[in-house]
Tab-separated table of C-alpha atoms in Angstrom:
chain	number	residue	atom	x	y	z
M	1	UNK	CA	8.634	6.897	10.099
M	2	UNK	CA	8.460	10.096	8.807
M	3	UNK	CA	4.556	11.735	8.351
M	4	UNK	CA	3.844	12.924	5.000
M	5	UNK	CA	0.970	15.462	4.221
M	6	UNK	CA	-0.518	15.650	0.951
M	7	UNK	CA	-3.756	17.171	-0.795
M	8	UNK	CA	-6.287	15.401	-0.239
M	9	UNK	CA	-7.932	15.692	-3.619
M	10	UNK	CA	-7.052	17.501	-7.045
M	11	UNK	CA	-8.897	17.784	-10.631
M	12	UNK	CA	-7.414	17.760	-13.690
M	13	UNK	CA	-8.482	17.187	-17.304
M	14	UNK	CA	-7.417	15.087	-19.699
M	15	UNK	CA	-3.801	15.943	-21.471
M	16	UNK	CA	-2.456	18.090	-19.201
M	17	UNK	CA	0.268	17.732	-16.102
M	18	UNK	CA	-0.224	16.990	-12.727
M	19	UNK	CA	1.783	17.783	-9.744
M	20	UNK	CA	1.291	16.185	-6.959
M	21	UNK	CA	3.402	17.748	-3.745
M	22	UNK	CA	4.067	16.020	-0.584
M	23	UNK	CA	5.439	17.627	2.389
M	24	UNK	CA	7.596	15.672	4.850
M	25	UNK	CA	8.836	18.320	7.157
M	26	UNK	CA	11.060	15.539	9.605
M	27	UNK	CA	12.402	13.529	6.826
M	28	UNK	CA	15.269	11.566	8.186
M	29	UNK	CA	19.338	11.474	5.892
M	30	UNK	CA	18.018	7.582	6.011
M	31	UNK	CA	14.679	8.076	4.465
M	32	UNK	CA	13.726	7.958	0.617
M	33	UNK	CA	10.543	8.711	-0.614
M	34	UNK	CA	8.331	6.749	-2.407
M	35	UNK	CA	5.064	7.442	-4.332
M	36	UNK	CA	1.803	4.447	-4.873
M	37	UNK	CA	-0.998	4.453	-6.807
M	38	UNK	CA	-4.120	2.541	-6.029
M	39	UNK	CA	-7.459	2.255	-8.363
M	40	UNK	CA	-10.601	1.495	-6.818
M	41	UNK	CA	-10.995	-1.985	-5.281
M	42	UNK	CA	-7.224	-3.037	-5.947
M	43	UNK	CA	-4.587	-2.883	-4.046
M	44	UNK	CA	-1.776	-0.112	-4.379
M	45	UNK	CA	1.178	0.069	-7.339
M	46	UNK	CA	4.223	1.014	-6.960
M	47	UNK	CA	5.556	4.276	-9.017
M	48	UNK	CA	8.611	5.742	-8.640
M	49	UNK	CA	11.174	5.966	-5.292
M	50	UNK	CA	13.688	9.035	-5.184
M	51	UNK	CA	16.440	10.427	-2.369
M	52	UNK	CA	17.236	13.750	-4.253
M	53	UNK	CA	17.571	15.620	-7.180
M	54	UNK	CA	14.901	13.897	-10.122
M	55	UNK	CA	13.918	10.218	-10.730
M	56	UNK	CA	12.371	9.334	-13.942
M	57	UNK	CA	10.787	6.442	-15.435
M	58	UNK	CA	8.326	5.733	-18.170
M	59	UNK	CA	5.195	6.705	-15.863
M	60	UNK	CA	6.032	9.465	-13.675
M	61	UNK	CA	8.667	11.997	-12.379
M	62	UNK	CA	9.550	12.605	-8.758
M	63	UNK	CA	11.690	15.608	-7.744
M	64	UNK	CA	13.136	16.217	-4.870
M	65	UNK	CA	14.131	19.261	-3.741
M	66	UNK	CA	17.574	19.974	-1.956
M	67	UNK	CA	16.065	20.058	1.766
M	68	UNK	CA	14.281	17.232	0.791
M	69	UNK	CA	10.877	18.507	3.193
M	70	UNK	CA	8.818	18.040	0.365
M	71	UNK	CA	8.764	16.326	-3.092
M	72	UNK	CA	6.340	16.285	-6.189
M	73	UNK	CA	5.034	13.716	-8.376
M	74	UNK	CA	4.254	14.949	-11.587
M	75	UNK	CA	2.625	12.816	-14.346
M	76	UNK	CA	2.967	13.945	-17.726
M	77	UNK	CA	-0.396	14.242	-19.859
M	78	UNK	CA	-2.976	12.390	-17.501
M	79	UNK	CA	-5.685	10.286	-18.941
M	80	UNK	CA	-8.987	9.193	-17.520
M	81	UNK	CA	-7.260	6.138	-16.580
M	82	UNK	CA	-5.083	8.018	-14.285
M	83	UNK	CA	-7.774	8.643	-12.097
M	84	UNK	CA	-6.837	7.006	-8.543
M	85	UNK	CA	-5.389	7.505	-4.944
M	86	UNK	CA	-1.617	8.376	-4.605
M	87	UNK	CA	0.460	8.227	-1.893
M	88	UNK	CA	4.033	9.549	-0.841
M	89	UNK	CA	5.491	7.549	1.871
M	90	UNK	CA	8.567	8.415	3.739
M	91	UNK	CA	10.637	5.079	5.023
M	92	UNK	CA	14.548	4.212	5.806
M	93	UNK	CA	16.643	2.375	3.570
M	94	UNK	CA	16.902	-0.075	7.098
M	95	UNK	CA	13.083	-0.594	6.082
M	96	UNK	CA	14.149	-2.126	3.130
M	97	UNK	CA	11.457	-5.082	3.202
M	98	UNK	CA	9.825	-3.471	5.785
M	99	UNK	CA	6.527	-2.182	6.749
M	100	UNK	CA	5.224	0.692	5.112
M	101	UNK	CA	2.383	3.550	7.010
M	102	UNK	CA	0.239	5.072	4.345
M	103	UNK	CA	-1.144	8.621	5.079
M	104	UNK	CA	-4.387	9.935	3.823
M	105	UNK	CA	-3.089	9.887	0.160
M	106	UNK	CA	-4.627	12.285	-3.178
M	107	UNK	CA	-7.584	11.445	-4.649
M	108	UNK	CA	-6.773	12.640	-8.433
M	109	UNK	CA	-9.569	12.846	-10.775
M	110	UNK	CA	-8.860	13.002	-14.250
M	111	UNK	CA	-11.887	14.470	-16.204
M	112	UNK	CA	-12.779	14.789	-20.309
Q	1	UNK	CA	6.570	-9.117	-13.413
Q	2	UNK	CA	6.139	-10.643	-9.725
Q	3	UNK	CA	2.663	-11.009	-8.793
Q	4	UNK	CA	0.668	-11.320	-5.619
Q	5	UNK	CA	-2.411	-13.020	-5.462
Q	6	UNK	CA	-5.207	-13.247	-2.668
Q	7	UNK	CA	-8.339	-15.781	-2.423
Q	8	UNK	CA	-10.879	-15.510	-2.087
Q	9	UNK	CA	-11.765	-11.991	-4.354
Q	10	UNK	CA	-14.702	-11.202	-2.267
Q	11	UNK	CA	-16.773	-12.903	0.582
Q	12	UNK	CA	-19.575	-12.440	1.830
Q	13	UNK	CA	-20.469	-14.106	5.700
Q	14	UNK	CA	-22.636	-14.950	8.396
Q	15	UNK	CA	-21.816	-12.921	11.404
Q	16	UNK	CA	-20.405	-15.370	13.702
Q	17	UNK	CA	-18.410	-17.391	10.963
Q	18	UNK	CA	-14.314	-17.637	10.570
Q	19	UNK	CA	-13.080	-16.708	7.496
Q	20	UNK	CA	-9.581	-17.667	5.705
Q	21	UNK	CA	-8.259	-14.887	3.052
Q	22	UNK	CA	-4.998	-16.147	1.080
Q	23	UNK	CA	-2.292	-14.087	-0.024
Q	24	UNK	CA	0.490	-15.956	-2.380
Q	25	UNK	CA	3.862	-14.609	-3.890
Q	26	UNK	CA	3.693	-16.312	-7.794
Q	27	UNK	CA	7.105	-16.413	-9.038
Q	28	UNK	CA	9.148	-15.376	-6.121
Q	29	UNK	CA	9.702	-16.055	-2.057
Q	30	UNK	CA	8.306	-13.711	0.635
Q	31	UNK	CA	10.076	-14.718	4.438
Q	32	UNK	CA	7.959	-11.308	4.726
Q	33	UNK	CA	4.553	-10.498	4.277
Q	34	UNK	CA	2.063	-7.860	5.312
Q	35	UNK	CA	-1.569	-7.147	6.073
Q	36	UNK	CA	-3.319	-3.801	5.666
Q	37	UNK	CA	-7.258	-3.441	5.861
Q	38	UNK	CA	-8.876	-0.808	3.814
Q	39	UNK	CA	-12.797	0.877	4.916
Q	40	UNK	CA	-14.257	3.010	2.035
Q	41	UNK	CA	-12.389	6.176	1.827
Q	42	UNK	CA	-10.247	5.760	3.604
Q	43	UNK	CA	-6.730	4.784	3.296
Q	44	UNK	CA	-4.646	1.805	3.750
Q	45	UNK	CA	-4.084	0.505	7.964
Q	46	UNK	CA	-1.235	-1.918	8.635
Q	47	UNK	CA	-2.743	-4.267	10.465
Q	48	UNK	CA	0.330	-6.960	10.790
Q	49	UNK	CA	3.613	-8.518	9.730
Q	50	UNK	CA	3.458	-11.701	9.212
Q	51	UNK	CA	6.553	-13.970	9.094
Q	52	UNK	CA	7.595	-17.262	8.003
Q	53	UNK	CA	8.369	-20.145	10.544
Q	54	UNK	CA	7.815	-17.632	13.516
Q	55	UNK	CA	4.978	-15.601	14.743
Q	56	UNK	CA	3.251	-12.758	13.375
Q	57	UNK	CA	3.805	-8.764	14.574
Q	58	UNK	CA	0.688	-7.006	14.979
Q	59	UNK	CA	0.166	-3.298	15.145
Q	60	UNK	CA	-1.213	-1.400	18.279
Q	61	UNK	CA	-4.842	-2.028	18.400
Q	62	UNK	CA	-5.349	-5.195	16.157
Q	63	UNK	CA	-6.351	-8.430	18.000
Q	64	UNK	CA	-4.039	-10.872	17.766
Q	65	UNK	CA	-6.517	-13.712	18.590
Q	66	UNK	CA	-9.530	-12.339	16.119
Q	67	UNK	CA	-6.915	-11.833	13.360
Q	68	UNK	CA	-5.385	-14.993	12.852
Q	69	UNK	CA	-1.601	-14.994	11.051
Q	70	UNK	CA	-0.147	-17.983	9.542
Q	71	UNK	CA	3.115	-18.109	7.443
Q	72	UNK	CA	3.598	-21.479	6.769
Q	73	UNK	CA	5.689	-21.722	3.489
Q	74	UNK	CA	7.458	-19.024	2.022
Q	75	UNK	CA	5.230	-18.025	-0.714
Q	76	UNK	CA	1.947	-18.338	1.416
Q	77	UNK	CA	0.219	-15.950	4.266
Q	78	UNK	CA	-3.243	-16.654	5.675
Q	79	UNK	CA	-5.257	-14.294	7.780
Q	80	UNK	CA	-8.410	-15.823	9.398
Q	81	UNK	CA	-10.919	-13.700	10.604
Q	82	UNK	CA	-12.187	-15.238	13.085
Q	83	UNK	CA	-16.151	-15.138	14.815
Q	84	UNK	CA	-16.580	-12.338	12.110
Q	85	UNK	CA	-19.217	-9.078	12.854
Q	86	UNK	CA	-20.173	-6.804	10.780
Q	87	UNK	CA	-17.702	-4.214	11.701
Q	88	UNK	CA	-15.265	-6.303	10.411
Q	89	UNK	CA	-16.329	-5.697	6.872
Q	90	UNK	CA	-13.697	-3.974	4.887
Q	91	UNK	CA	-10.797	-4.368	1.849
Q	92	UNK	CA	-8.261	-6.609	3.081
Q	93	UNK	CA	-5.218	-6.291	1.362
Q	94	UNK	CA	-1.520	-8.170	1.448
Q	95	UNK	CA	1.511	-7.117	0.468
Q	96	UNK	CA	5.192	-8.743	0.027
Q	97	UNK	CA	8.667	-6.511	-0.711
Q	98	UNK	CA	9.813	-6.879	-4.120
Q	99	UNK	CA	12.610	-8.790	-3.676
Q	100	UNK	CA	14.584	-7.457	-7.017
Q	101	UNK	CA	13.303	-3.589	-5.933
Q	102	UNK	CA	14.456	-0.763	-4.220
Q	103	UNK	CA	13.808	0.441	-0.564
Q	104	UNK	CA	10.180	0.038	0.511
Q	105	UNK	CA	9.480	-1.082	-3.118
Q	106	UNK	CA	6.567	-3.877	-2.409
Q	107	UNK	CA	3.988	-5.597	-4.815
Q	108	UNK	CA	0.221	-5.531	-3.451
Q	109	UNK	CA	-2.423	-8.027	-3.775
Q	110	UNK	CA	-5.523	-7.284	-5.559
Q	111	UNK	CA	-7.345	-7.386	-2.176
Q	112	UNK	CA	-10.457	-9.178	-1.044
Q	113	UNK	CA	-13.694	-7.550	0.049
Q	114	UNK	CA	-15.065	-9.002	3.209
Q	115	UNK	CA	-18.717	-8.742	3.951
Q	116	UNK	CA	-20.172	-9.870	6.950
Q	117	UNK	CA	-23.988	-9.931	7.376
């Protein structure tokens, strides 16, 4: 499994954009990446999953660059509610079902 | 959507007692299921696999005999904690692949705070 490093914390403020990059240097052709985000006391949600280019759905976007070393998360126009712990993991599509390794995750705090 | 559940929310122990955390699939069947424990900051550690009709897989470093794994039906785990201390106070947390998602897509329990006095 592929390690992923990641800020470990970032401020924002309400309304504006967040990026969120990951780096994962030894990505595998096998691996896609896949963002979680996890409030306090619950357990994590899935976001978004991605192998190149962009992926898009109604709460985030995830793009990938061409090397694929590295990819950001970027959610548009954060709210205080979008304060929480994200994490980019790095697993094969033979994981599929599979265990997945968090890393250390970014602790995004959303502020008035 | 699908939905994973876990029982008891929170619990708080005697050090010395066994304790049984549930972790249930709602509307769909998990052969699969996994364990992670959580301490405060800190992020999520896989702790085991656990899998229906056989035995579980635990990860390097996690007692197999004080972290009891039972799969018994496909839409229930059990881990039972067993002679708990108080270092074995933390978030547990289970987790089952989505079986309609992508790669590595999974849905989480809400997770049950241990407490052992």
């Amino acid at each position: 499994l592929a390690k992923t490093t990641q800020p470990i914390s970032m401020d924002s403020y309400e309304g504006q954009e967040v990026n969120i990059t990951c780096s994962h240097n030894n990505i595998a052709t096998n691996d896609y990446i896949t963002w979680y985000q996890q409030f306090p006391s619950q357990g994590p949600r899935f976001i978004i999953q991605g192998y190149k280019t962009k992926v898009t759905n109604e709460v985030a976007s995830l793009f990938i660059p061409a090397d694929r070393k590295s990819s950001t998360l970027s959610l548009p126009r954060v709210s205080l509610s979008d304060t929480a712990v994200y994490y980019c993991l790095v697993a094969s599509i033979y994981n599929q079902g599979g265990k997945l390794i968090f890393g250390q995750g970014t602790e995004l705090s959303v502020k008035p | 959507g699908a939905v994973v559940s876990q029982h008891p929310s929170r619990v708080i122990c005697k050090s010395g007692t066994s304790v049984k955390i549930e972790c249930r699939s709602l509307d769909f069947q998990a052969t699969t299921m996994f364990w992670y424990r959580q301490f405060p900051k800190q992020s999520l550690m896989l702790m085991a696999t656990s899998n229906e009709g056989s035995k579980a897989t635990y990860e390097q470093g996690v007692e197999k005999d004080k972290f009891l794994i039972n799969h018994a039906s496909l839409t229930l785990s059990t881990l039972t904690v067993t002679s708990a201390h108080p270092e074995d106070s933390s978030f547990y947390i289970c987790s089952a692949p989505n079986p309609r998602g992508g790669y590595n897509e999974q849905f989480f329990g809400p997770g049950t705070r241990l407490t052992v006095l």
